[in-house]
Amino acid sequence: MNLIDGKATAKQIKMEIATEVAAMIDAGHEGPHLAAVIVGDDPASHTYVNGKEKACQEVGMTSSIYRLPEDTSEKEVLEIVDFLNNDDHVDGFIVQLPLPKHIDENKVIMSIKPEKDVDGFHPVNVGRMALGLPAYISATPFGIMELIKRYNIETEGKRVVVLGRSNIVGSPMSILLSRKAYPGNATVTLCHSRTKNLKQIAKSADILIVAMGQPHFVNEEMVKKNAVVIDVGIHRVASDQTKSGFRLIGDVDFDRVISKASYITPVPGGVGPMTIVSLLLNTLKAHKKEIYS
Ligand code: GUN
């Protein structure tokens, strides 16, 4: 069994980004600039945005965070989006989700210029991704694709099973791995809550991507010998083994699946650390105008 070490890979990629950014700045150019908009007091969202800010600092990128109160109107958020769309010093930006209930998230996402949508949430980026055109790919699928590449995992002709059909993970993963490219050229089955015989289908997978949002959903009986197992789940559960009184677990029962898998991502330290790095990579691409030239 090989552990797919997302934490170490993320660290390595951050070093690569930092080197590239330092070279730009040393040459007298402006470095990449990421902006983020966060509305309201959701603690998890603040933790994520703080993490994004810290990651920018670590690689030498500029970040601007717009922290707005819960009662900010939709119009005000749209005005900030408009401002960032037109600010030539900002390469890309994100609006942290969820937004307060009085704001229409789709309307906000649709108002972001696709060229600056480093989250890859705008329908233009999702559509371009599906067509195999250059596009910003959202953080989790991008991170998984990067892990597959960096661990030289063969995907061509393989049977991939994706568990979960969310817009930001399951659905894009199924599209990306069936594209004519590497990683890709796989035969993909997308399973969801209405799938019949899900356990048998999972067991047919050479590569199993689990994004169901159910703690320890996958056990050794659902995994083929030598399968590659990618766990996207992250759940906080009570534990008397840790000082904090909780621990993080995935959608995969790691201890039971580990002996079956050829490669497996742990939780924590697998897919999770790759997501912020993916946002940094998208910001770098935005700065270099790699996607929309
Ligand atoms: N909320 C949870 N994850 C994300 C993300 O990747 N981007 C944004 N904008 N909001 C989120």
PDB file of C-alpha atoms and ligand atoms in Angstrom:
ATOM      1  CA  MET A   1       0.000   0.000   0.000  1.00  0.00           C
ATOM      2  CA  ASN A   2       1.186   3.509  -0.843  1.00  0.00           C
ATOM      3  CA  LEU A   3      -0.048   6.490   1.109  1.00  0.00           C
ATOM      4  CA  ILE A   4      -0.959   9.499  -1.034  1.00  0.00           C
ATOM      5  CA  ASP A   5       0.484  12.238   1.139  1.00  0.00           C
ATOM      6  CA  GLY A   6      -1.527  15.364   0.337  1.00  0.00           C
ATOM      7  CA  LYS A   7       0.148  17.342   3.081  1.00  0.00           C
ATOM      8  CA  ALA A   8       3.657  16.761   1.722  1.00  0.00           C
ATOM      9  CA  THR A   9       2.515  17.285  -1.886  1.00  0.00           C
ATOM     10  CA  ALA A  10       0.802  20.558  -0.955  1.00  0.00           C
ATOM     11  CA  LYS A  11       3.988  21.720   0.788  1.00  0.00           C
ATOM     12  CA  GLN A  12       6.071  20.852  -2.265  1.00  0.00           C
ATOM     13  CA  ILE A  13       3.691  22.707  -4.619  1.00  0.00           C
ATOM     14  CA  LYS A  14       3.706  25.752  -2.320  1.00  0.00           C
ATOM     15  CA  MET A  15       7.507  25.789  -2.541  1.00  0.00           C
ATOM     16  CA  GLU A  16       7.314  25.633  -6.341  1.00  0.00           C
ATOM     17  CA  ILE A  17       4.789  28.505  -6.400  1.00  0.00           C
ATOM     18  CA  ALA A  18       6.881  30.567  -3.959  1.00  0.00           C
ATOM     19  CA  THR A  19       9.958  30.154  -6.184  1.00  0.00           C
ATOM     20  CA  GLU A  20       8.026  31.302  -9.261  1.00  0.00           C
ATOM     21  CA  VAL A  21       6.450  34.272  -7.470  1.00  0.00           C
ATOM     22  CA  ALA A  22       9.805  35.357  -5.997  1.00  0.00           C
ATOM     23  CA  ALA A  23      11.354  35.283  -9.492  1.00  0.00           C
ATOM     24  CA  MET A  24       8.559  37.555 -10.821  1.00  0.00           C
ATOM     25  CA  ILE A  25       9.000  40.019  -7.999  1.00  0.00           C
ATOM     26  CA  ASP A  26      12.813  39.927  -8.241  1.00  0.00           C
ATOM     27  CA  ALA A  27      12.468  40.774 -11.924  1.00  0.00           C
ATOM     28  CA  GLY A  28      10.530  43.891 -10.920  1.00  0.00           C
ATOM     29  CA  HIS A  29       7.075  42.626 -11.912  1.00  0.00           C
ATOM     30  CA  GLU A  30       3.897  42.790  -9.901  1.00  0.00           C
ATOM     31  CA  GLY A  31       3.183  39.430  -8.187  1.00  0.00           C
ATOM     32  CA  PRO A  32      -0.126  37.498  -8.269  1.00  0.00           C
ATOM     33  CA  HIS A  33      -2.995  39.006  -6.283  1.00  0.00           C
ATOM     34  CA  LEU A  34      -5.955  37.023  -4.914  1.00  0.00           C
ATOM     35  CA  ALA A  35      -8.975  38.715  -3.352  1.00  0.00           C
ATOM     36  CA  ALA A  36     -11.670  37.066  -1.242  1.00  0.00           C
ATOM     37  CA  VAL A  37     -15.085  38.301  -0.162  1.00  0.00           C
ATOM     38  CA  ILE A  38     -16.695  36.868   2.951  1.00  0.00           C
ATOM     39  CA  VAL A  39     -20.105  37.926   4.244  1.00  0.00           C
ATOM     40  CA  GLY A  40     -21.323  37.171   7.755  1.00  0.00           C
ATOM     41  CA  ASP A  41     -19.959  35.311  10.772  1.00  0.00           C
ATOM     42  CA  ASP A  42     -19.927  31.628   9.810  1.00  0.00           C
ATOM     43  CA  PRO A  43     -16.904  30.362  11.807  1.00  0.00           C
ATOM     44  CA  ALA A  44     -15.970  27.611   9.328  1.00  0.00           C
ATOM     45  CA  SER A  45     -15.982  30.126   6.445  1.00  0.00           C
ATOM     46  CA  HIS A  46     -13.743  32.499   8.418  1.00  0.00           C
ATOM     47  CA  THR A  47     -11.348  29.627   9.129  1.00  0.00           C
ATOM     48  CA  TYR A  48     -11.205  28.779   5.397  1.00  0.00           C
ATOM     49  CA  VAL A  49     -10.654  32.388   4.347  1.00  0.00           C
ATOM     50  CA  ASN A  50      -7.981  32.920   7.003  1.00  0.00           C
ATOM     51  CA  GLY A  51      -6.279  29.765   5.684  1.00  0.00           C
ATOM     52  CA  LYS A  52      -6.358  31.170   2.143  1.00  0.00           C
ATOM     53  CA  GLU A  53      -4.872  34.466   3.355  1.00  0.00           C
ATOM     54  CA  LYS A  54      -2.094  32.641   5.216  1.00  0.00           C
ATOM     55  CA  ALA A  55      -1.329  30.457   2.179  1.00  0.00           C
ATOM     56  CA  CYS A  56      -0.963  33.589   0.011  1.00  0.00           C
ATOM     57  CA  GLN A  57       1.500  35.033   2.521  1.00  0.00           C
ATOM     58  CA  GLU A  58       3.486  31.780   2.543  1.00  0.00           C
ATOM     59  CA  VAL A  59       4.026  31.859  -1.226  1.00  0.00           C
ATOM     60  CA  GLY A  60       4.538  35.632  -1.496  1.00  0.00           C
ATOM     61  CA  MET A  61       1.219  36.418  -3.188  1.00  0.00           C
ATOM     62  CA  THR A  62      -0.788  39.529  -2.352  1.00  0.00           C
ATOM     63  CA  SER A  63      -4.204  38.933  -0.804  1.00  0.00           C
ATOM     64  CA  SER A  64      -7.074  41.316  -0.075  1.00  0.00           C
ATOM     65  CA  ILE A  65      -9.875  40.103   2.118  1.00  0.00           C
ATOM     66  CA  TYR A  66     -13.224  41.903   2.158  1.00  0.00           C
ATOM     67  CA  ARG A  67     -14.892  40.919   5.431  1.00  0.00           C
ATOM     68  CA  LEU A  68     -18.486  42.160   5.339  1.00  0.00           C
ATOM     69  CA  PRO A  69     -21.186  42.048   8.023  1.00  0.00           C
ATOM     70  CA  GLU A  70     -24.094  39.572   7.898  1.00  0.00           C
ATOM     71  CA  ASP A  71     -26.593  42.309   6.947  1.00  0.00           C
ATOM     72  CA  THR A  72     -24.685  43.361   3.803  1.00  0.00           C
ATOM     73  CA  SER A  73     -27.206  43.628   0.969  1.00  0.00           C
ATOM     74  CA  GLU A  74     -27.034  41.634  -2.263  1.00  0.00           C
ATOM     75  CA  LYS A  75     -26.579  44.906  -4.120  1.00  0.00           C
ATOM     76  CA  GLU A  76     -23.509  45.778  -2.024  1.00  0.00           C
ATOM     77  CA  VAL A  77     -21.966  42.348  -2.666  1.00  0.00           C
ATOM     78  CA  LEU A  78     -22.622  42.740  -6.408  1.00  0.00           C
ATOM     79  CA  GLU A  79     -20.965  46.168  -6.298  1.00  0.00           C
ATOM     80  CA  ILE A  80     -17.826  44.686  -4.720  1.00  0.00           C
ATOM     81  CA  VAL A  81     -17.804  41.914  -7.331  1.00  0.00           C
ATOM     82  CA  ASP A  82     -18.064  44.577 -10.031  1.00  0.00           C
ATOM     83  CA  PHE A  83     -15.206  46.521  -8.454  1.00  0.00           C
ATOM     84  CA  LEU A  84     -12.986  43.397  -8.313  1.00  0.00           C
ATOM     85  CA  ASN A  85     -13.953  42.420 -11.877  1.00  0.00           C
ATOM     86  CA  ASN A  86     -12.547  45.751 -13.015  1.00  0.00           C
ATOM     87  CA  ASP A  87      -9.534  46.115 -10.723  1.00  0.00           C
ATOM     88  CA  ASP A  88      -6.500  45.417 -12.929  1.00  0.00           C
ATOM     89  CA  HIS A  89      -4.354  44.761  -9.852  1.00  0.00           C
ATOM     90  CA  VAL A  90      -6.525  41.786  -8.813  1.00  0.00           C
ATOM     91  CA  ASP A  91      -5.821  38.644 -10.870  1.00  0.00           C
ATOM     92  CA  GLY A  92      -8.572  36.521  -9.418  1.00  0.00           C
ATOM     93  CA  PHE A  93     -11.066  36.449  -6.566  1.00  0.00           C
ATOM     94  CA  ILE A  94     -13.523  34.257  -4.743  1.00  0.00           C
ATOM     95  CA  VAL A  95     -16.751  34.887  -2.879  1.00  0.00           C
ATOM     96  CA  GLN A  96     -16.769  32.500   0.061  1.00  0.00           C
ATOM     97  CA  LEU A  97     -19.882  30.304   0.262  1.00  0.00           C
ATOM     98  CA  PRO A  98     -22.340  29.915   1.857  1.00  0.00           C
ATOM     99  CA  LEU A  99     -23.676  33.461   1.638  1.00  0.00           C
ATOM    100  CA  PRO A 100     -26.387  34.676   4.041  1.00  0.00           C
ATOM    101  CA  LYS A 101     -29.876  33.543   2.995  1.00  0.00           C
ATOM    102  CA  HIS A 102     -30.995  36.965   1.733  1.00  0.00           C
ATOM    103  CA  ILE A 103     -28.313  36.872  -0.986  1.00  0.00           C
ATOM    104  CA  ASP A 104     -28.806  34.840  -4.166  1.00  0.00           C
ATOM    105  CA  GLU A 105     -25.585  32.794  -4.468  1.00  0.00           C
ATOM    106  CA  ASN A 106     -26.142  31.934  -8.121  1.00  0.00           C
ATOM    107  CA  LYS A 107     -26.636  35.571  -8.990  1.00  0.00           C
ATOM    108  CA  VAL A 108     -23.355  36.458  -7.265  1.00  0.00           C
ATOM    109  CA  ILE A 109     -21.403  33.617  -8.901  1.00  0.00           C
ATOM    110  CA  MET A 110     -22.793  34.528 -12.328  1.00  0.00           C
ATOM    111  CA  SER A 111     -21.687  38.138 -11.841  1.00  0.00           C
ATOM    112  CA  ILE A 112     -18.011  37.143 -11.435  1.00  0.00           C
ATOM    113  CA  LYS A 113     -15.995  37.600 -14.629  1.00  0.00           C
ATOM    114  CA  PRO A 114     -15.060  34.054 -15.777  1.00  0.00           C
ATOM    115  CA  GLU A 115     -11.485  35.295 -16.361  1.00  0.00           C
ATOM    116  CA  LYS A 116     -11.181  36.052 -12.627  1.00  0.00           C
ATOM    117  CA  ASP A 117     -13.237  33.111 -11.297  1.00  0.00           C
ATOM    118  CA  VAL A 118     -10.360  31.219  -9.664  1.00  0.00           C
ATOM    119  CA  ASP A 119     -12.887  29.044  -7.775  1.00  0.00           C
ATOM    120  CA  GLY A 120     -14.058  27.685 -11.143  1.00  0.00           C
ATOM    121  CA  PHE A 121     -17.706  27.998 -10.087  1.00  0.00           C
ATOM    122  CA  HIS A 122     -18.976  30.166 -12.967  1.00  0.00           C
ATOM    123  CA  PRO A 123     -20.971  28.211 -15.586  1.00  0.00           C
ATOM    124  CA  VAL A 124     -18.546  29.403 -18.280  1.00  0.00           C
ATOM    125  CA  ASN A 125     -15.666  27.673 -16.467  1.00  0.00           C
ATOM    126  CA  VAL A 126     -17.737  24.560 -15.726  1.00  0.00           C
ATOM    127  CA  GLY A 127     -18.802  24.433 -19.405  1.00  0.00           C
ATOM    128  CA  ARG A 128     -15.273  24.955 -20.706  1.00  0.00           C
ATOM    129  CA  MET A 129     -14.022  22.228 -18.358  1.00  0.00           C
ATOM    130  CA  ALA A 130     -16.696  19.829 -19.679  1.00  0.00           C
ATOM    131  CA  LEU A 131     -15.695  20.625 -23.276  1.00  0.00           C
ATOM    132  CA  GLY A 132     -11.999  20.081 -22.547  1.00  0.00           C
ATOM    133  CA  LEU A 133     -11.204  23.768 -23.138  1.00  0.00           C
ATOM    134  CA  PRO A 134      -8.808  25.692 -20.863  1.00  0.00           C
ATOM    135  CA  ALA A 135     -10.751  26.503 -17.678  1.00  0.00           C
ATOM    136  CA  TYR A 136     -10.372  27.175 -13.998  1.00  0.00           C
ATOM    137  CA  ILE A 137     -11.150  23.883 -12.280  1.00  0.00           C
ATOM    138  CA  SER A 138     -12.562  24.058  -8.769  1.00  0.00           C
ATOM    139  CA  ALA A 139     -10.239  23.380  -5.875  1.00  0.00           C
ATOM    140  CA  THR A 140     -11.087  19.829  -4.798  1.00  0.00           C
ATOM    141  CA  PRO A 141     -11.206  18.207  -8.268  1.00  0.00           C
ATOM    142  CA  PHE A 142      -8.078  20.146  -9.268  1.00  0.00           C
ATOM    143  CA  GLY A 143      -6.308  18.920  -6.132  1.00  0.00           C
ATOM    144  CA  ILE A 144      -7.279  15.302  -6.814  1.00  0.00           C
ATOM    145  CA  MET A 145      -6.092  15.548 -10.439  1.00  0.00           C
ATOM    146  CA  GLU A 146      -2.782  16.962  -9.212  1.00  0.00           C
ATOM    147  CA  LEU A 147      -2.341  14.083  -6.728  1.00  0.00           C
ATOM    148  CA  ILE A 148      -3.094  11.521  -9.459  1.00  0.00           C
ATOM    149  CA  LYS A 149      -0.464  13.191 -11.680  1.00  0.00           C
ATOM    150  CA  ARG A 150       2.203  13.552  -9.035  1.00  0.00           C
ATOM    151  CA  TYR A 151       1.823   9.923  -7.926  1.00  0.00           C
ATOM    152  CA  ASN A 152       1.913   8.782 -11.601  1.00  0.00           C
ATOM    153  CA  ILE A 153      -1.332   6.892 -11.205  1.00  0.00           C
ATOM    154  CA  GLU A 154      -2.413   5.341 -14.517  1.00  0.00           C
ATOM    155  CA  THR A 155      -5.978   6.287 -15.462  1.00  0.00           C
ATOM    156  CA  GLU A 156      -6.194   5.329 -19.146  1.00  0.00           C
ATOM    157  CA  GLY A 157      -8.618   2.466 -19.710  1.00  0.00           C
ATOM    158  CA  LYS A 158      -9.201   2.133 -15.968  1.00  0.00           C
ATOM    159  CA  ARG A 159     -12.600   1.715 -14.396  1.00  0.00           C
ATOM    160  CA  VAL A 160     -13.275   4.732 -12.197  1.00  0.00           C
ATOM    161  CA  VAL A 161     -16.219   4.839  -9.816  1.00  0.00           C
ATOM    162  CA  VAL A 162     -17.170   8.191  -8.270  1.00  0.00           C
ATOM    163  CA  LEU A 163     -19.480   8.064  -5.257  1.00  0.00           C
ATOM    164  CA  GLY A 164     -21.420  11.348  -4.968  1.00  0.00           C
ATOM    165  CA  ARG A 165     -22.690  13.698  -7.675  1.00  0.00           C
ATOM    166  CA  SER A 166     -22.163  17.159  -6.151  1.00  0.00           C
ATOM    167  CA  ASN A 167     -21.547  20.091  -8.484  1.00  0.00           C
ATOM    168  CA  ILE A 168     -18.197  20.861  -6.892  1.00  0.00           C
ATOM    169  CA  VAL A 169     -16.683  17.368  -6.517  1.00  0.00           C
ATOM    170  CA  GLY A 170     -18.442  14.259  -7.871  1.00  0.00           C
ATOM    171  CA  SER A 171     -19.771  15.667 -11.110  1.00  0.00           C
ATOM    172  CA  PRO A 172     -16.541  17.456 -12.188  1.00  0.00           C
ATOM    173  CA  MET A 173     -14.413  14.425 -11.207  1.00  0.00           C
ATOM    174  CA  SER A 174     -16.529  12.186 -13.444  1.00  0.00           C
ATOM    175  CA  ILE A 175     -16.131  14.641 -16.343  1.00  0.00           C
ATOM    176  CA  LEU A 176     -12.390  15.203 -15.851  1.00  0.00           C
ATOM    177  CA  LEU A 177     -11.494  11.524 -15.672  1.00  0.00           C
ATOM    178  CA  SER A 178     -13.485  10.657 -18.787  1.00  0.00           C
ATOM    179  CA  ARG A 179     -11.852  13.433 -20.874  1.00  0.00           C
ATOM    180  CA  LYS A 180      -9.355  12.578 -23.616  1.00  0.00           C
ATOM    181  CA  ALA A 181      -6.265  13.587 -21.629  1.00  0.00           C
ATOM    182  CA  TYR A 182      -4.068  12.556 -18.729  1.00  0.00           C
ATOM    183  CA  PRO A 183      -5.349  12.153 -16.067  1.00  0.00           C
ATOM    184  CA  GLY A 184      -8.392  10.863 -17.927  1.00  0.00           C
ATOM    185  CA  ASN A 185      -9.299   8.374 -20.667  1.00  0.00           C
ATOM    186  CA  ALA A 186     -10.968   6.304 -17.954  1.00  0.00           C
ATOM    187  CA  THR A 187     -14.342   4.566 -18.028  1.00  0.00           C
ATOM    188  CA  VAL A 188     -16.296   6.399 -15.380  1.00  0.00           C
ATOM    189  CA  THR A 189     -19.406   5.458 -13.427  1.00  0.00           C
ATOM    190  CA  LEU A 190     -21.015   8.130 -11.252  1.00  0.00           C
ATOM    191  CA  CYS A 191     -23.018   6.739  -8.324  1.00  0.00           C
ATOM    192  CA  HIS A 192     -25.434   8.631  -6.065  1.00  0.00           C
ATOM    193  CA  SER A 193     -28.204   8.157  -3.537  1.00  0.00           C
ATOM    194  CA  ARG A 194     -30.539   6.522  -6.097  1.00  0.00           C
ATOM    195  CA  THR A 195     -27.950   4.106  -7.521  1.00  0.00           C
ATOM    196  CA  LYS A 196     -28.873   0.439  -7.301  1.00  0.00           C
ATOM    197  CA  ASN A 197     -26.150  -2.056  -6.351  1.00  0.00           C
ATOM    198  CA  LEU A 198     -23.803   0.756  -5.351  1.00  0.00           C
ATOM    199  CA  LYS A 199     -21.635  -1.561  -3.259  1.00  0.00           C
ATOM    200  CA  GLN A 200     -21.057  -3.975  -6.152  1.00  0.00           C
ATOM    201  CA  ILE A 201     -20.300  -1.101  -8.525  1.00  0.00           C
ATOM    202  CA  ALA A 202     -17.814   0.378  -6.030  1.00  0.00           C
ATOM    203  CA  LYS A 203     -16.108  -3.004  -5.821  1.00  0.00           C
ATOM    204  CA  SER A 204     -15.556  -3.026  -9.594  1.00  0.00           C
ATOM    205  CA  ALA A 205     -13.451   0.159  -9.423  1.00  0.00           C
ATOM    206  CA  ASP A 206      -9.750   0.348 -10.223  1.00  0.00           C
ATOM    207  CA  ILE A 207      -9.967   3.919  -8.914  1.00  0.00           C
ATOM    208  CA  LEU A 208     -12.620   4.739  -6.318  1.00  0.00           C
ATOM    209  CA  ILE A 209     -13.346   8.401  -5.558  1.00  0.00           C
ATOM    210  CA  VAL A 210     -15.533   8.835  -2.514  1.00  0.00           C
ATOM    211  CA  ALA A 211     -17.409  12.103  -1.981  1.00  0.00           C
ATOM    212  CA  MET A 212     -20.660  10.981  -0.365  1.00  0.00           C
ATOM    213  CA  GLY A 213     -20.439  13.049   2.807  1.00  0.00           C
ATOM    214  CA  GLN A 214     -21.082   9.989   5.010  1.00  0.00           C
ATOM    215  CA  PRO A 215     -18.516   9.069   7.669  1.00  0.00           C
ATOM    216  CA  HIS A 216     -16.868   5.658   7.095  1.00  0.00           C
ATOM    217  CA  PHE A 217     -19.318   4.801   4.308  1.00  0.00           C
ATOM    218  CA  VAL A 218     -16.763   2.690   2.427  1.00  0.00           C
ATOM    219  CA  ASN A 219     -15.339  -0.423   4.036  1.00  0.00           C
ATOM    220  CA  GLU A 220     -13.082  -3.226   2.775  1.00  0.00           C
ATOM    221  CA  GLU A 221     -16.026  -5.144   1.308  1.00  0.00           C
ATOM    222  CA  MET A 222     -16.614  -2.340  -1.199  1.00  0.00           C
ATOM    223  CA  VAL A 223     -13.032  -2.134  -2.432  1.00  0.00           C
ATOM    224  CA  LYS A 224     -11.327  -4.302  -5.054  1.00  0.00           C
ATOM    225  CA  LYS A 225      -7.859  -5.612  -4.226  1.00  0.00           C
ATOM    226  CA  ASN A 226      -5.206  -3.083  -5.329  1.00  0.00           C
ATOM    227  CA  ALA A 227      -7.699  -0.294  -6.035  1.00  0.00           C
ATOM    228  CA  VAL A 228      -6.691   3.363  -5.737  1.00  0.00           C
ATOM    229  CA  VAL A 229      -8.921   4.987  -3.092  1.00  0.00           C
ATOM    230  CA  ILE A 230      -9.396   8.775  -2.928  1.00  0.00           C
ATOM    231  CA  ASP A 231     -11.342   9.994   0.096  1.00  0.00           C
ATOM    232  CA  VAL A 232     -12.903  13.463  -0.159  1.00  0.00           C
ATOM    233  CA  GLY A 233     -14.940  13.250   3.068  1.00  0.00           C
ATOM    234  CA  ILE A 234     -14.049  15.075   6.248  1.00  0.00           C
ATOM    235  CA  HIS A 235     -16.042  14.683   9.450  1.00  0.00           C
ATOM    236  CA  ARG A 236     -15.373  15.739  13.035  1.00  0.00           C
ATOM    237  CA  VAL A 237     -16.267  12.968  15.472  1.00  0.00           C
ATOM    238  CA  ALA A 238     -15.963  12.679  19.245  1.00  0.00           C
ATOM    239  CA  SER A 239     -12.896  10.814  20.477  1.00  0.00           C
ATOM    240  CA  ASP A 240     -11.523   9.941  23.901  1.00  0.00           C
ATOM    241  CA  GLN A 241      -8.102   9.273  22.308  1.00  0.00           C
ATOM    242  CA  THR A 242      -7.266  12.919  21.591  1.00  0.00           C
ATOM    243  CA  LYS A 243      -6.651  15.937  23.796  1.00  0.00           C
ATOM    244  CA  SER A 244      -9.136  18.043  21.850  1.00  0.00           C
ATOM    245  CA  GLY A 245     -11.900  15.460  22.374  1.00  0.00           C
ATOM    246  CA  PHE A 246     -12.478  14.987  18.655  1.00  0.00           C
ATOM    247  CA  ARG A 247     -10.794  13.597  15.568  1.00  0.00           C
ATOM    248  CA  LEU A 248     -11.258  13.882  11.832  1.00  0.00           C
ATOM    249  CA  ILE A 249     -12.404  10.929   9.744  1.00  0.00           C
ATOM    250  CA  GLY A 250     -13.276  10.468   6.088  1.00  0.00           C
ATOM    251  CA  ASP A 251     -15.980   8.803   4.018  1.00  0.00           C
ATOM    252  CA  VAL A 252     -13.673   5.771   3.892  1.00  0.00           C
ATOM    253  CA  ASP A 253     -12.970   3.538   6.878  1.00  0.00           C
ATOM    254  CA  PHE A 254      -9.220   3.943   6.419  1.00  0.00           C
ATOM    255  CA  ASP A 255      -8.099   1.251   8.887  1.00  0.00           C
ATOM    256  CA  ARG A 256     -10.272  -1.394   7.253  1.00  0.00           C
ATOM    257  CA  VAL A 257      -9.534  -0.419   3.637  1.00  0.00           C
ATOM    258  CA  ILE A 258      -5.795   0.178   3.904  1.00  0.00           C
ATOM    259  CA  SER A 259      -4.801  -3.476   3.379  1.00  0.00           C
ATOM    260  CA  LYS A 260      -6.860  -3.679   0.169  1.00  0.00           C
ATOM    261  CA  ALA A 261      -5.757  -0.459  -1.536  1.00  0.00           C
ATOM    262  CA  SER A 262      -2.684   0.022  -3.746  1.00  0.00           C
ATOM    263  CA  TYR A 263      -2.855   3.793  -3.063  1.00  0.00           C
ATOM    264  CA  ILE A 264      -4.998   5.587  -0.505  1.00  0.00           C
ATOM    265  CA  THR A 265      -5.472   9.155   0.747  1.00  0.00           C
ATOM    266  CA  PRO A 266      -5.620   9.569   4.540  1.00  0.00           C
ATOM    267  CA  VAL A 267      -7.992  11.925   6.391  1.00  0.00           C
ATOM    268  CA  PRO A 268      -6.681  14.320   7.503  1.00  0.00           C
ATOM    269  CA  GLY A 269      -3.643  14.947   5.262  1.00  0.00           C
ATOM    270  CA  GLY A 270      -4.943  13.645   1.930  1.00  0.00           C
ATOM    271  CA  VAL A 271      -7.204  15.631  -0.377  1.00  0.00           C
ATOM    272  CA  GLY A 272      -7.823  18.452   2.149  1.00  0.00           C
ATOM    273  CA  PRO A 273      -4.397  20.179   2.067  1.00  0.00           C
ATOM    274  CA  MET A 274      -4.515  20.203  -1.757  1.00  0.00           C
ATOM    275  CA  THR A 275      -7.564  22.454  -1.991  1.00  0.00           C
ATOM    276  CA  ILE A 276      -5.973  25.747  -0.921  1.00  0.00           C
ATOM    277  CA  VAL A 277      -2.943  24.953  -3.057  1.00  0.00           C
ATOM    278  CA  SER A 278      -5.274  24.501  -6.043  1.00  0.00           C
ATOM    279  CA  LEU A 279      -6.631  27.996  -5.460  1.00  0.00           C
ATOM    280  CA  LEU A 280      -3.057  29.342  -5.427  1.00  0.00           C
ATOM    281  CA  LEU A 281      -2.308  27.494  -8.684  1.00  0.00           C
ATOM    282  CA  ASN A 282      -5.431  28.981 -10.276  1.00  0.00           C
ATOM    283  CA  THR A 283      -4.398  32.455  -9.092  1.00  0.00           C
ATOM    284  CA  LEU A 284      -0.960  31.960 -10.625  1.00  0.00           C
ATOM    285  CA  LYS A 285      -2.615  30.871 -13.898  1.00  0.00           C
ATOM    286  CA  ALA A 286      -4.839  33.959 -13.738  1.00  0.00           C
ATOM    287  CA  HIS A 287      -1.816  36.192 -13.235  1.00  0.00           C
ATOM    288  CA  LYS A 288      -0.049  34.597 -16.199  1.00  0.00           C
ATOM    289  CA  LYS A 289      -3.283  34.731 -18.263  1.00  0.00           C
ATOM    290  CA  GLU A 290      -2.847  31.036 -19.030  1.00  0.00           C
ATOM    291  CA  ILE A 291      -6.519  30.138 -19.257  1.00  0.00           C
ATOM    292  CA  TYR A 292      -7.940  33.200 -21.015  1.00  0.00           C
ATOM    293  CA  SER A 293      -5.158  34.666 -23.094  1.00  0.00           C
TER     294      SER A 293
HETATM  295  N1  GUN B   1     -17.062  27.164   0.742  1.00  0.00           N
HETATM  296  C1  GUN B   1     -16.541  25.938   0.970  1.00  0.00           C
HETATM  297  N2  GUN B   1     -15.582  25.651   0.058  1.00  0.00           N
HETATM  298  C2  GUN B   1     -15.503  26.733  -0.750  1.00  0.00           C
HETATM  299  C3  GUN B   1     -14.682  27.041  -1.869  1.00  0.00           C
HETATM  300  O1  GUN B   1     -13.851  26.260  -2.336  1.00  0.00           O
HETATM  301  N3  GUN B   1     -14.889  28.263  -2.422  1.00  0.00           N
HETATM  302  C4  GUN B   1     -15.817  29.129  -1.963  1.00  0.00           C
HETATM  303  N4  GUN B   1     -15.953  30.295  -2.587  1.00  0.00           N
HETATM  304  N5  GUN B   1     -16.590  28.874  -0.932  1.00  0.00           N
HETATM  305  C5  GUN B   1     -16.433  27.672  -0.328  1.00  0.00           C
END
